[in-house]
GROMACS .gro file of C-alpha atoms in nm:
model
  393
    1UNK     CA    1  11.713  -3.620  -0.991
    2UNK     CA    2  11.364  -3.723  -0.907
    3UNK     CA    3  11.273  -4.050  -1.059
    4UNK     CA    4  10.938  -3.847  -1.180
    5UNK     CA    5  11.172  -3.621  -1.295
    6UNK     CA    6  11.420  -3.870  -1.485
    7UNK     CA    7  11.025  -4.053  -1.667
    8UNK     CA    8  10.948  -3.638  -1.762
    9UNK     CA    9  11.342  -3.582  -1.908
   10UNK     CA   10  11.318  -3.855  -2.135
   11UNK     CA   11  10.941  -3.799  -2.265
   12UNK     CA   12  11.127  -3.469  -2.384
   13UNK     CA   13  11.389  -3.627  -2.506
   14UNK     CA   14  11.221  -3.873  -2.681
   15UNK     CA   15  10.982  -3.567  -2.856
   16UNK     CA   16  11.300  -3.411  -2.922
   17UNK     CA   17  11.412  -3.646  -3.127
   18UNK     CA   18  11.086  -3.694  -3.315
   19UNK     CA   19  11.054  -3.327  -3.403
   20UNK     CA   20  11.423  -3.382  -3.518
   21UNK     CA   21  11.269  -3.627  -3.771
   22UNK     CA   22  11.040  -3.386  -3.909
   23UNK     CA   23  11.005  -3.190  -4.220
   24UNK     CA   24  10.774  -2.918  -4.047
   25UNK     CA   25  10.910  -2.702  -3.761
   26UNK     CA   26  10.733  -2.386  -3.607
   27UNK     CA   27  10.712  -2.045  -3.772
   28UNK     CA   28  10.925  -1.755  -3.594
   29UNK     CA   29  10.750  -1.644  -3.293
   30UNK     CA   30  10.503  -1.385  -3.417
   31UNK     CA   31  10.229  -1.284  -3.136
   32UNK     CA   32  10.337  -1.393  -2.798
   33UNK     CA   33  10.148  -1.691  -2.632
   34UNK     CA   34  10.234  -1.878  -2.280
   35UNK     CA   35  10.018  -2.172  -2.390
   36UNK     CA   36   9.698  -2.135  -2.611
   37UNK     CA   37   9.715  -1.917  -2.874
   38UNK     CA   38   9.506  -1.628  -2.901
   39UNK     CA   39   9.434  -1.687  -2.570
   40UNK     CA   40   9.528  -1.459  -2.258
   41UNK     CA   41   9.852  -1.184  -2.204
   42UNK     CA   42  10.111  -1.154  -2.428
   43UNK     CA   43  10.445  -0.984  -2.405
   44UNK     CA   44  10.314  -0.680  -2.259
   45UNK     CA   45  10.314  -0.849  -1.870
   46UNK     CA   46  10.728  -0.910  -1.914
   47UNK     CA   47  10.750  -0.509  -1.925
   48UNK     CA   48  11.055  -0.366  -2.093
   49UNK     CA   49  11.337  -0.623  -2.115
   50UNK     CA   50  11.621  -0.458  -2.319
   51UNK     CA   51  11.931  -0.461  -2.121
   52UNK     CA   52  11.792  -0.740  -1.843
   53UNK     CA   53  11.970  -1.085  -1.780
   54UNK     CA   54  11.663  -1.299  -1.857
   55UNK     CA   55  11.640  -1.673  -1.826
   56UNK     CA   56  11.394  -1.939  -2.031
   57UNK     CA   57  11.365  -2.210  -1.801
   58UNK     CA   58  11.195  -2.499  -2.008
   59UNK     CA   59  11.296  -2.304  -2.372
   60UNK     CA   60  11.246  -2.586  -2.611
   61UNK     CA   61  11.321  -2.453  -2.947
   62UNK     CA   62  11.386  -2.148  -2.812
   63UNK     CA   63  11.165  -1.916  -3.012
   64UNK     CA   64  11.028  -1.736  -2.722
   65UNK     CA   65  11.399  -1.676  -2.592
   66UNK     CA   66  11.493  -1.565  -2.946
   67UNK     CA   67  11.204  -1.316  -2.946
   68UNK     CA   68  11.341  -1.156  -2.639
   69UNK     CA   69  11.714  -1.130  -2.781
   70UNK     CA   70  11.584  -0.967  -3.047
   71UNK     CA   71  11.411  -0.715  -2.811
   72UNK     CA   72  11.744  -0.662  -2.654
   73UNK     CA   73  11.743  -0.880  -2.356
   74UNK     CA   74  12.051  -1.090  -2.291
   75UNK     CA   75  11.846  -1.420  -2.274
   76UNK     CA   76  12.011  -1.788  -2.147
   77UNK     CA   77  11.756  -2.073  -2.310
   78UNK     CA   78  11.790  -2.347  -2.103
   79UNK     CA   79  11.693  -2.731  -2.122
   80UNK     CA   80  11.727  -3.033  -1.986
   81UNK     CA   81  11.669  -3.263  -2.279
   82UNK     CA   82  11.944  -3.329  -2.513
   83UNK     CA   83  11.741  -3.371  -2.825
   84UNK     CA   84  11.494  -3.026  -2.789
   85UNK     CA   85  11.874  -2.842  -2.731
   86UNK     CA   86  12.027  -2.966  -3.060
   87UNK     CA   87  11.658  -2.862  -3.219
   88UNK     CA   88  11.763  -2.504  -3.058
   89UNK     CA   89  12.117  -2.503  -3.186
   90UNK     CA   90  12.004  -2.637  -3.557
   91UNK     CA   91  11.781  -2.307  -3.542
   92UNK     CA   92  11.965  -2.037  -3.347
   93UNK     CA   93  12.363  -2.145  -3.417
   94UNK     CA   94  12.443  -1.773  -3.402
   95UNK     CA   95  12.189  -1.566  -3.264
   96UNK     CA   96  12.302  -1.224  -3.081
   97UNK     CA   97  12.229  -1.183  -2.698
   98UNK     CA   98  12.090  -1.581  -2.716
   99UNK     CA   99  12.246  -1.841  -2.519
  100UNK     CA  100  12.135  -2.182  -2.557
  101UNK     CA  101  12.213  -2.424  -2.278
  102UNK     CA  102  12.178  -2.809  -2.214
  103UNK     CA  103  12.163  -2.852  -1.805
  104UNK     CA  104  11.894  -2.943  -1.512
  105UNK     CA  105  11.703  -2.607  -1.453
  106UNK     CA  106  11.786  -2.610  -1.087
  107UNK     CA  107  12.199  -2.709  -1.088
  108UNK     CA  108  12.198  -2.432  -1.338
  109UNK     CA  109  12.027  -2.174  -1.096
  110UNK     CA  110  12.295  -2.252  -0.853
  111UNK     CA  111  12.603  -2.215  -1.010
  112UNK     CA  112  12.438  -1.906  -1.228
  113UNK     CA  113  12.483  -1.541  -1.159
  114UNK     CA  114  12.068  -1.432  -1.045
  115UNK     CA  115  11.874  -1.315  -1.308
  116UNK     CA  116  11.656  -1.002  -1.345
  117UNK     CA  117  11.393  -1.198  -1.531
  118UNK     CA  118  11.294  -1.576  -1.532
  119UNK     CA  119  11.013  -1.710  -1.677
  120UNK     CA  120  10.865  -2.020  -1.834
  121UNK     CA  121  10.586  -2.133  -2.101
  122UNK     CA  122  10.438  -2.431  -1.924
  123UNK     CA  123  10.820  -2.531  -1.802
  124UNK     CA  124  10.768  -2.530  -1.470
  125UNK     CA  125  10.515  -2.768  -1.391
  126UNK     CA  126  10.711  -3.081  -1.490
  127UNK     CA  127  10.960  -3.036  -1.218
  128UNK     CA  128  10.938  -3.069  -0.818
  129UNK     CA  129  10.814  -2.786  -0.695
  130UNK     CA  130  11.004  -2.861  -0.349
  131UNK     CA  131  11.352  -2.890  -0.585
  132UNK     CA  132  11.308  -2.592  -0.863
  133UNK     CA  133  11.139  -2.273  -0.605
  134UNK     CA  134  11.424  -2.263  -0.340
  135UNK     CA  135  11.674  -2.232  -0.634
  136UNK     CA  136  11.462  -1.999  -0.872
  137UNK     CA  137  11.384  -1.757  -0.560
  138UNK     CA  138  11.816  -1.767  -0.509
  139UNK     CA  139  11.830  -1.717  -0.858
  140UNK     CA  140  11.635  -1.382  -0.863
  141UNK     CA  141  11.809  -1.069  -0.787
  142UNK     CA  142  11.615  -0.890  -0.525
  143UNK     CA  143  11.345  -0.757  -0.708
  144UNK     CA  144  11.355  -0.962  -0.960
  145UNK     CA  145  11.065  -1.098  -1.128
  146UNK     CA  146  10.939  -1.453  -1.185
  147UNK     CA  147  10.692  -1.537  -1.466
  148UNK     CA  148  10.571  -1.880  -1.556
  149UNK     CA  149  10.221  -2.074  -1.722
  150UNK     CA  150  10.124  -2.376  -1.565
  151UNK     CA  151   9.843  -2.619  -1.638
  152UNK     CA  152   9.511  -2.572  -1.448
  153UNK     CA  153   9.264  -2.783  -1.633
  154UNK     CA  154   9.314  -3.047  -1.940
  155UNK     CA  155   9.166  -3.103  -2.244
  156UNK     CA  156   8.949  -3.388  -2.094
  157UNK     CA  157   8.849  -3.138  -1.848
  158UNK     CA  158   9.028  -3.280  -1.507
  159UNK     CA  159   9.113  -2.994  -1.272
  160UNK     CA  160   9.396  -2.934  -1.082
  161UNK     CA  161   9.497  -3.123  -0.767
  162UNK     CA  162   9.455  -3.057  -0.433
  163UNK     CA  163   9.789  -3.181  -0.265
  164UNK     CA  164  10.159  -3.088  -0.400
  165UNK     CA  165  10.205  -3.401  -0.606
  166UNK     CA  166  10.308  -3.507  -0.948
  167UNK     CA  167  10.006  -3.727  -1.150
  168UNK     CA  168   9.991  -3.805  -1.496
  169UNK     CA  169   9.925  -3.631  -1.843
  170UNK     CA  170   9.950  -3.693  -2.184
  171UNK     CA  171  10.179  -3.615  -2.444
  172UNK     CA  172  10.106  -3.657  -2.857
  173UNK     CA  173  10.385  -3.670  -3.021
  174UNK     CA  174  10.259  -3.387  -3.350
  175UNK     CA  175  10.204  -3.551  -3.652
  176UNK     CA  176  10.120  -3.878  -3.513
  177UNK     CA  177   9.850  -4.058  -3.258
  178UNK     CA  178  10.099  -4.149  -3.056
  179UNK     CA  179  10.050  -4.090  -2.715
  180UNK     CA  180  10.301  -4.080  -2.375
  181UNK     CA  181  10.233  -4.057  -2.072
  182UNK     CA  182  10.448  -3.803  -1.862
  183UNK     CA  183  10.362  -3.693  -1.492
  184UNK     CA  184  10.309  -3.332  -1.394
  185UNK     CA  185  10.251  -3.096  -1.102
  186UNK     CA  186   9.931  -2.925  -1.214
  187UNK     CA  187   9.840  -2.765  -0.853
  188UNK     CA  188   9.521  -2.540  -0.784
  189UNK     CA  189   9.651  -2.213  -0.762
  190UNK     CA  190   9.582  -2.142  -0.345
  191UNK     CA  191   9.913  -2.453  -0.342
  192UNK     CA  192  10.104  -2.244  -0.602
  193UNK     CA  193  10.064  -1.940  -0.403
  194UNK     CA  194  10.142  -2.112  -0.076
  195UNK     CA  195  10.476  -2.227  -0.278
  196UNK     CA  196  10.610  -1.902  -0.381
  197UNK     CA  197  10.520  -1.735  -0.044
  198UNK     CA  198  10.732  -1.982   0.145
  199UNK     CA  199  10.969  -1.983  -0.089
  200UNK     CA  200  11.027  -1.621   0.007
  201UNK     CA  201  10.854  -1.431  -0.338
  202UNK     CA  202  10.583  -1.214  -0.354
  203UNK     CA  203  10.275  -1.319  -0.535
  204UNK     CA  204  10.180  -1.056  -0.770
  205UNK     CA  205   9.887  -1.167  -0.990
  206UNK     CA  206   9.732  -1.484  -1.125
  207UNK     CA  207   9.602  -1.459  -1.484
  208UNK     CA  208   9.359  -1.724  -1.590
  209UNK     CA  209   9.410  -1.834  -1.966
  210UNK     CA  210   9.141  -2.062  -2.080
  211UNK     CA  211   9.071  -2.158  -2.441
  212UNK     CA  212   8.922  -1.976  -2.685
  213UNK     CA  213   8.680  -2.285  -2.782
  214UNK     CA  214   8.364  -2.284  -2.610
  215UNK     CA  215   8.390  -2.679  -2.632
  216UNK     CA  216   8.703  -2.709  -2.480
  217UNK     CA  217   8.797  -2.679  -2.131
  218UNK     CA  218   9.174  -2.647  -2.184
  219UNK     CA  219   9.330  -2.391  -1.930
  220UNK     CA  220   9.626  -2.226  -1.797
  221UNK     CA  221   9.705  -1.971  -1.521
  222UNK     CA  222  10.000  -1.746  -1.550
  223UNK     CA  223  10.157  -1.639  -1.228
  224UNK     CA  224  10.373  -1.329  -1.192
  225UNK     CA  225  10.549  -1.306  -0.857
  226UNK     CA  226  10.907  -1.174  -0.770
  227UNK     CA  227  11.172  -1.166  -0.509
  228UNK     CA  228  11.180  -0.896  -0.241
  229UNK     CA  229  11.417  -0.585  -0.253
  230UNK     CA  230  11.509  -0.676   0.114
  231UNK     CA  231  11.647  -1.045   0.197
  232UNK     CA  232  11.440  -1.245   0.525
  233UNK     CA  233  11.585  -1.436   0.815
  234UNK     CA  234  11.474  -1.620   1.029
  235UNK     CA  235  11.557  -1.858   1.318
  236UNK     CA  236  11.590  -2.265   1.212
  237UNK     CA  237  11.341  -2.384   1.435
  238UNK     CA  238  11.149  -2.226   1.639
  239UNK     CA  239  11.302  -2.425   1.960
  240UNK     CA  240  11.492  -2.150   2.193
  241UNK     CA  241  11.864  -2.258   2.244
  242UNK     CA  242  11.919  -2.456   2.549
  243UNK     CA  243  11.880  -2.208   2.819
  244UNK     CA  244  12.189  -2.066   2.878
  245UNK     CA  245  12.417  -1.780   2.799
  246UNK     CA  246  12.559  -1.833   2.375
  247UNK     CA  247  12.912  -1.692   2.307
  248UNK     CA  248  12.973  -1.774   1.931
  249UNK     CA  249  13.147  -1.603   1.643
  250UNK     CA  250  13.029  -1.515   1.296
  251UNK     CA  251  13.288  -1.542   1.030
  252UNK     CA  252  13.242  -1.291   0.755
  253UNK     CA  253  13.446  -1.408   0.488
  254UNK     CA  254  13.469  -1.140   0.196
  255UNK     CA  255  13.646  -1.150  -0.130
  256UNK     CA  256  13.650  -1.016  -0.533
  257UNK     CA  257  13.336  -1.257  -0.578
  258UNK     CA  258  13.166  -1.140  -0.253
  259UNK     CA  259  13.082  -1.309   0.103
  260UNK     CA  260  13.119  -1.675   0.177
  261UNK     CA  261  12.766  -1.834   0.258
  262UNK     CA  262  12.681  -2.197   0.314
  263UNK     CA  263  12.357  -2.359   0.326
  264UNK     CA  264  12.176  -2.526   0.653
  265UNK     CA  265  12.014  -2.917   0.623
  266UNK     CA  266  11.734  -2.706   0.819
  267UNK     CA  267  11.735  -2.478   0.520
  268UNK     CA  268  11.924  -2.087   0.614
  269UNK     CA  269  12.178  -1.968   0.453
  270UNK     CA  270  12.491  -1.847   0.683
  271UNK     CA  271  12.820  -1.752   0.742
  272UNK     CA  272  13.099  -1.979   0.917
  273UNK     CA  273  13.124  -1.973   1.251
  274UNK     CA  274  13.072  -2.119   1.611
  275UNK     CA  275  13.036  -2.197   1.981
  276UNK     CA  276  13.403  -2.041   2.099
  277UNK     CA  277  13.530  -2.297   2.330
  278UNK     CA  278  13.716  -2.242   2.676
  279UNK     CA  279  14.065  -2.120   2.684
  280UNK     CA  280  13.990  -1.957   2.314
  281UNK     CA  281  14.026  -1.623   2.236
  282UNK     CA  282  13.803  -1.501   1.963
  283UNK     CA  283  14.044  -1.478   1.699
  284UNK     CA  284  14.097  -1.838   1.763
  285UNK     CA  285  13.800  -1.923   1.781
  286UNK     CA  286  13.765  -1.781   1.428
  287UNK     CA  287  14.045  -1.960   1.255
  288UNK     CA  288  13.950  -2.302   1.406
  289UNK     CA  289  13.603  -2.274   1.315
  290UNK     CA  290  13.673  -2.140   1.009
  291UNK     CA  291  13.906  -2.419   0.940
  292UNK     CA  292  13.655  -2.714   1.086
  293UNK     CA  293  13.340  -2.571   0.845
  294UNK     CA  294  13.482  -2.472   0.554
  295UNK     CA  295  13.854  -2.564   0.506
  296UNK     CA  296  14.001  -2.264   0.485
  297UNK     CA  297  14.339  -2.157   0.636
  298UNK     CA  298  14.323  -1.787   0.820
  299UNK     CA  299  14.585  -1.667   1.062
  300UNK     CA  300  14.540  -1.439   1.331
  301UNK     CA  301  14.664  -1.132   1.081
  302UNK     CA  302  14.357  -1.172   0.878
  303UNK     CA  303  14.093  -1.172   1.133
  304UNK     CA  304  13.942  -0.833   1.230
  305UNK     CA  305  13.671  -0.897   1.538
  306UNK     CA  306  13.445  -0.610   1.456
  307UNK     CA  307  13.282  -0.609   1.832
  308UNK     CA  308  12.994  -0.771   1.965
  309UNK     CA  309  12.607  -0.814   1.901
  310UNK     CA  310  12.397  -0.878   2.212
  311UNK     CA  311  12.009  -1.013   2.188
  312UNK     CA  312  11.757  -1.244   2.383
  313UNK     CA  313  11.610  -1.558   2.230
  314UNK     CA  314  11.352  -1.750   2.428
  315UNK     CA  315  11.482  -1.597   2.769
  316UNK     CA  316  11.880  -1.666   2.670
  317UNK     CA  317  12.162  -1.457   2.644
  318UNK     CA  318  12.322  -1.468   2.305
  319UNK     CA  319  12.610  -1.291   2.230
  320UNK     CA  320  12.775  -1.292   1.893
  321UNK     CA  321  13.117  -1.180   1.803
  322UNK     CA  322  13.118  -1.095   1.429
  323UNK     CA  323  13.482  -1.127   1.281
  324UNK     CA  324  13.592  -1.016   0.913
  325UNK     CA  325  13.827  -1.252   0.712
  326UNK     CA  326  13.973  -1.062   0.391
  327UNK     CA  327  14.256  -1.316   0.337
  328UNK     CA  328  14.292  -1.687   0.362
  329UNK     CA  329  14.429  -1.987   0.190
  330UNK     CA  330  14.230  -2.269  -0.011
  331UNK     CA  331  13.921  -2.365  -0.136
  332UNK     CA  332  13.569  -2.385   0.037
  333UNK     CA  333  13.488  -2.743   0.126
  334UNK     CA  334  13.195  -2.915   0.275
  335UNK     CA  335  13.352  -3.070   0.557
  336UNK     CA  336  13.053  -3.112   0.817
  337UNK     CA  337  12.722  -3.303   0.785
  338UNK     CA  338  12.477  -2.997   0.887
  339UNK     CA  339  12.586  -2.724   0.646
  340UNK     CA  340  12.764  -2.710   0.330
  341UNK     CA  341  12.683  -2.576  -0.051
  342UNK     CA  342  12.984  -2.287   0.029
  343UNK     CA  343  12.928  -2.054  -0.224
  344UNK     CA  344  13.082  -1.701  -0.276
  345UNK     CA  345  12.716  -1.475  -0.283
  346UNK     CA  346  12.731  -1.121  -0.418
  347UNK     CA  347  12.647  -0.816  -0.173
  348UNK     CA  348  12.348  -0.739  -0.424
  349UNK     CA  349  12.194  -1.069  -0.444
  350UNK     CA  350  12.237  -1.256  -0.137
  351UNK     CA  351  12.042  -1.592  -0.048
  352UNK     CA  352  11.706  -1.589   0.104
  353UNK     CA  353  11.634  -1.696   0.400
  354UNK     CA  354  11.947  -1.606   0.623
  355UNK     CA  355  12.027  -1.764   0.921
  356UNK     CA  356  11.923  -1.439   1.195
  357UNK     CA  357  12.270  -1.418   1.369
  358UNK     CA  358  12.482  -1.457   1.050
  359UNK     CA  359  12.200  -1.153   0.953
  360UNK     CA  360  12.318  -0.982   1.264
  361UNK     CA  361  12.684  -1.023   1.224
  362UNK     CA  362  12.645  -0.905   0.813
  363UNK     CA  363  12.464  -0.569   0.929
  364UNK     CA  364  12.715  -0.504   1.193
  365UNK     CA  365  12.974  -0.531   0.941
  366UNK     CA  366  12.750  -0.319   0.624
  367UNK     CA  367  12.452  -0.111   0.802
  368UNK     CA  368  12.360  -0.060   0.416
  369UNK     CA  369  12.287  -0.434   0.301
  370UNK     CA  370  11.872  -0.471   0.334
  371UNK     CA  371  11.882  -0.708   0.522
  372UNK     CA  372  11.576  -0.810   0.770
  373UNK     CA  373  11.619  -0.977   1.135
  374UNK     CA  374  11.500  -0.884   1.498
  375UNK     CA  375  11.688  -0.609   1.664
  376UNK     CA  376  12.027  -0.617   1.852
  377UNK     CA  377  12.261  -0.435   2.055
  378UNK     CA  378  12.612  -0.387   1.832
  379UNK     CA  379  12.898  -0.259   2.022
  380UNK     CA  380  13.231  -0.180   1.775
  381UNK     CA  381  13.566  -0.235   1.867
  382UNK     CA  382  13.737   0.066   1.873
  383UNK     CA  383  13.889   0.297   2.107
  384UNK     CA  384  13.628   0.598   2.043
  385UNK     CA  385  13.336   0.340   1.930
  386UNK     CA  386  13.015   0.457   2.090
  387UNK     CA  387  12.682   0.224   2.234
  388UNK     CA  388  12.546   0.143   1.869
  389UNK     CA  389  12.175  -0.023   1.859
  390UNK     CA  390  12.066  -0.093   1.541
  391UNK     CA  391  11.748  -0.257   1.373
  392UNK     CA  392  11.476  -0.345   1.121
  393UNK     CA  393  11.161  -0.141   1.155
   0.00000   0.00000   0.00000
């Protein structure tokens, strides 16, 4: 974690404990505010949320999560400081459709099955931007939507800033004049924009919340975005190979919990595979690979090479040979410096961006996954297999 990060964790742990220490607490959630009451949306801009898997990044107490339970949502309230999660527990031990749990935000997102719904009263702004939007945009299903309040201008009237870095704010402990100082992102809204676009989401609208009090020049803006119905790729760089004909393989490894993906240090998501070397056939190539990326054991059995995919990039030759692997032996390890995070995705919510020929070699495999990448020749291994072009209007 961030060392920013680490300074922000224990502020909140620290407030945690304070509140703790208190006779007052908060009333049950009764109108719906992201930050300043009587002040902007409510509810109404979450839509319906009975029956959706909906995460509170940031939840605090957890009243707003609460509130949603009770609307029939099956809600995960998640924090990162120790203190505000026993506050939660103390107040919701048993609470229908409410899960309360203690973890970093982005591990969590990660390791979680995506979400329909995430959103966040002023959560988000206390953690890297750079960290938190590659996970939450993973941690979508496609077409999911992303919700979340985040400072614009404070109370002493400072605006946002102008470059994606952290500076500091202050936090009162309530009750007391005691004051902490805890750093933030509070961006202008073009750089939160810019964010979730790259980030692969759709920018949907950007509320302005401002206070109520003509004397005050407190603010908020709300942004609603969400996650594409079809997945991107793209290439790594946008350096051509060196030029010369490519012969590789794509390993589609598919099980109960879906296909194998790992991630790239130049940031795509793709499947195992390779350069086949001379003297290999495919299906070795495949089971060495395989074994060299991932540590998995195949044998030649439980390979299927489902043809080949032909395309041109930057005036080479590529050709990819996309193999399915049903059946193997072991456990996905991270075994080489470039690419790791191997991670069983399912069909219905696969990682955004994919690397273009592990793209390729999934459509080949599943014409119906919506999946987006340049066009390419696919020719199927089979006796009465026709000339097959397909592609991505």
């Amino acid at each position: 974690m961030l060392d920013v990060e680490k300074e922000i964790g224990e502020i909140w742990t620290l407030y945690g404990r304070h509140q703790l220490g208190r006779s007052f607490d908060l009333p049950e959630l009764g109108d719906w505010a992201w930050d300043i009451p009587q002040a902007g949306p409510g509810i109404d801009v979450l839509g319906e949320v009975t029956g959706l898997r909906v995460l509170d990044l940031g939840a605090g107490v957890g009243r707003h999560a609460a509130h949603l339970a009770a609307l029939g949502a099956d809600v995960t309230a998640i924090d990162a400081s120790p203190t505000q999660h026993q506050r939660a527990l103390a107040r919701y031990p048993d609470t229908p459709r409410l899960r309360l749990v203690c973890a970093d935000a982005v591990a969590h997102l990660q390791e979680a099955d995506p979400y329909d719904l995430v959103y966040s009263v002023s959560g988000v702004p206390f953690l890297d931007p750079h960290r938190l939007l590659p996970a939450l945009a993973n941690g979508l299903k496609p077409g999911g939507r992303l919700l979340f309040s985040a400072l614009h201008t404070n109370s002493h009237g400072l605006g946002p800033s102008e470059s994606v870095t952290a500076r500091p704010e202050i936090l009162r402990l309530p009750g007391t004049d005691t004051e902490h100082r805890v750093h933030m992102w509070v961006l202008e809204p073009r750089l939160w924009e810019d964010l979730l676009v790259d980030h692969g989401l759709v920018v949907d609208t950007v509320t302005t919340i401002n206070s109520p009090q003509a004397d005050q020049p407190l603010s908020y803006r709300l942004y609603a975005a969400r996650r594409p119905g079809r997945i991107p790729s793209r290439p790594r760089t946008p350096a051509p190979p060196a030029p010369h004909a490519a012969l590789g393989v794509g390993i589609i490894v598919h099980g109960p919990d879906g296909v194998l993906l790992g991630r790239h240090r130049l940031g795509t998501w793709e499947v195992p595979g390779g350069s086949v070397e001379p003297g290999e056939t495919f299906v070795k190539a495949v089971i060495r690979e395989l074994a060299e990326e991932t540590g998995l054991i195949a044998r030649p059995d439980d390979v299927q090479v489902l043809g080949t995919l032909l395309d041109h990039v930057g005036g080479v030759l590529r050709l990819t040979v996309p193999a399915l692997v049903t059946r193997w032996s072991g456990t996905p390890r991270e075994l080489e410096k470039t690419i790791g995070s191997w991670r069983f995705w399912s069909l219905d919510a696969l990682p955004q961006p994919l690397f273009e020929p592990s793209s390729q070699c999934l459509t080949a495999w599943r014409q119906d996954l919506p999946l987006d990448h340049t066009p390419a020749d696919f020719q199927p291994y089979n006796h009465n297999a026709r000339h097959d072009t397909w592609h991505t209007d």
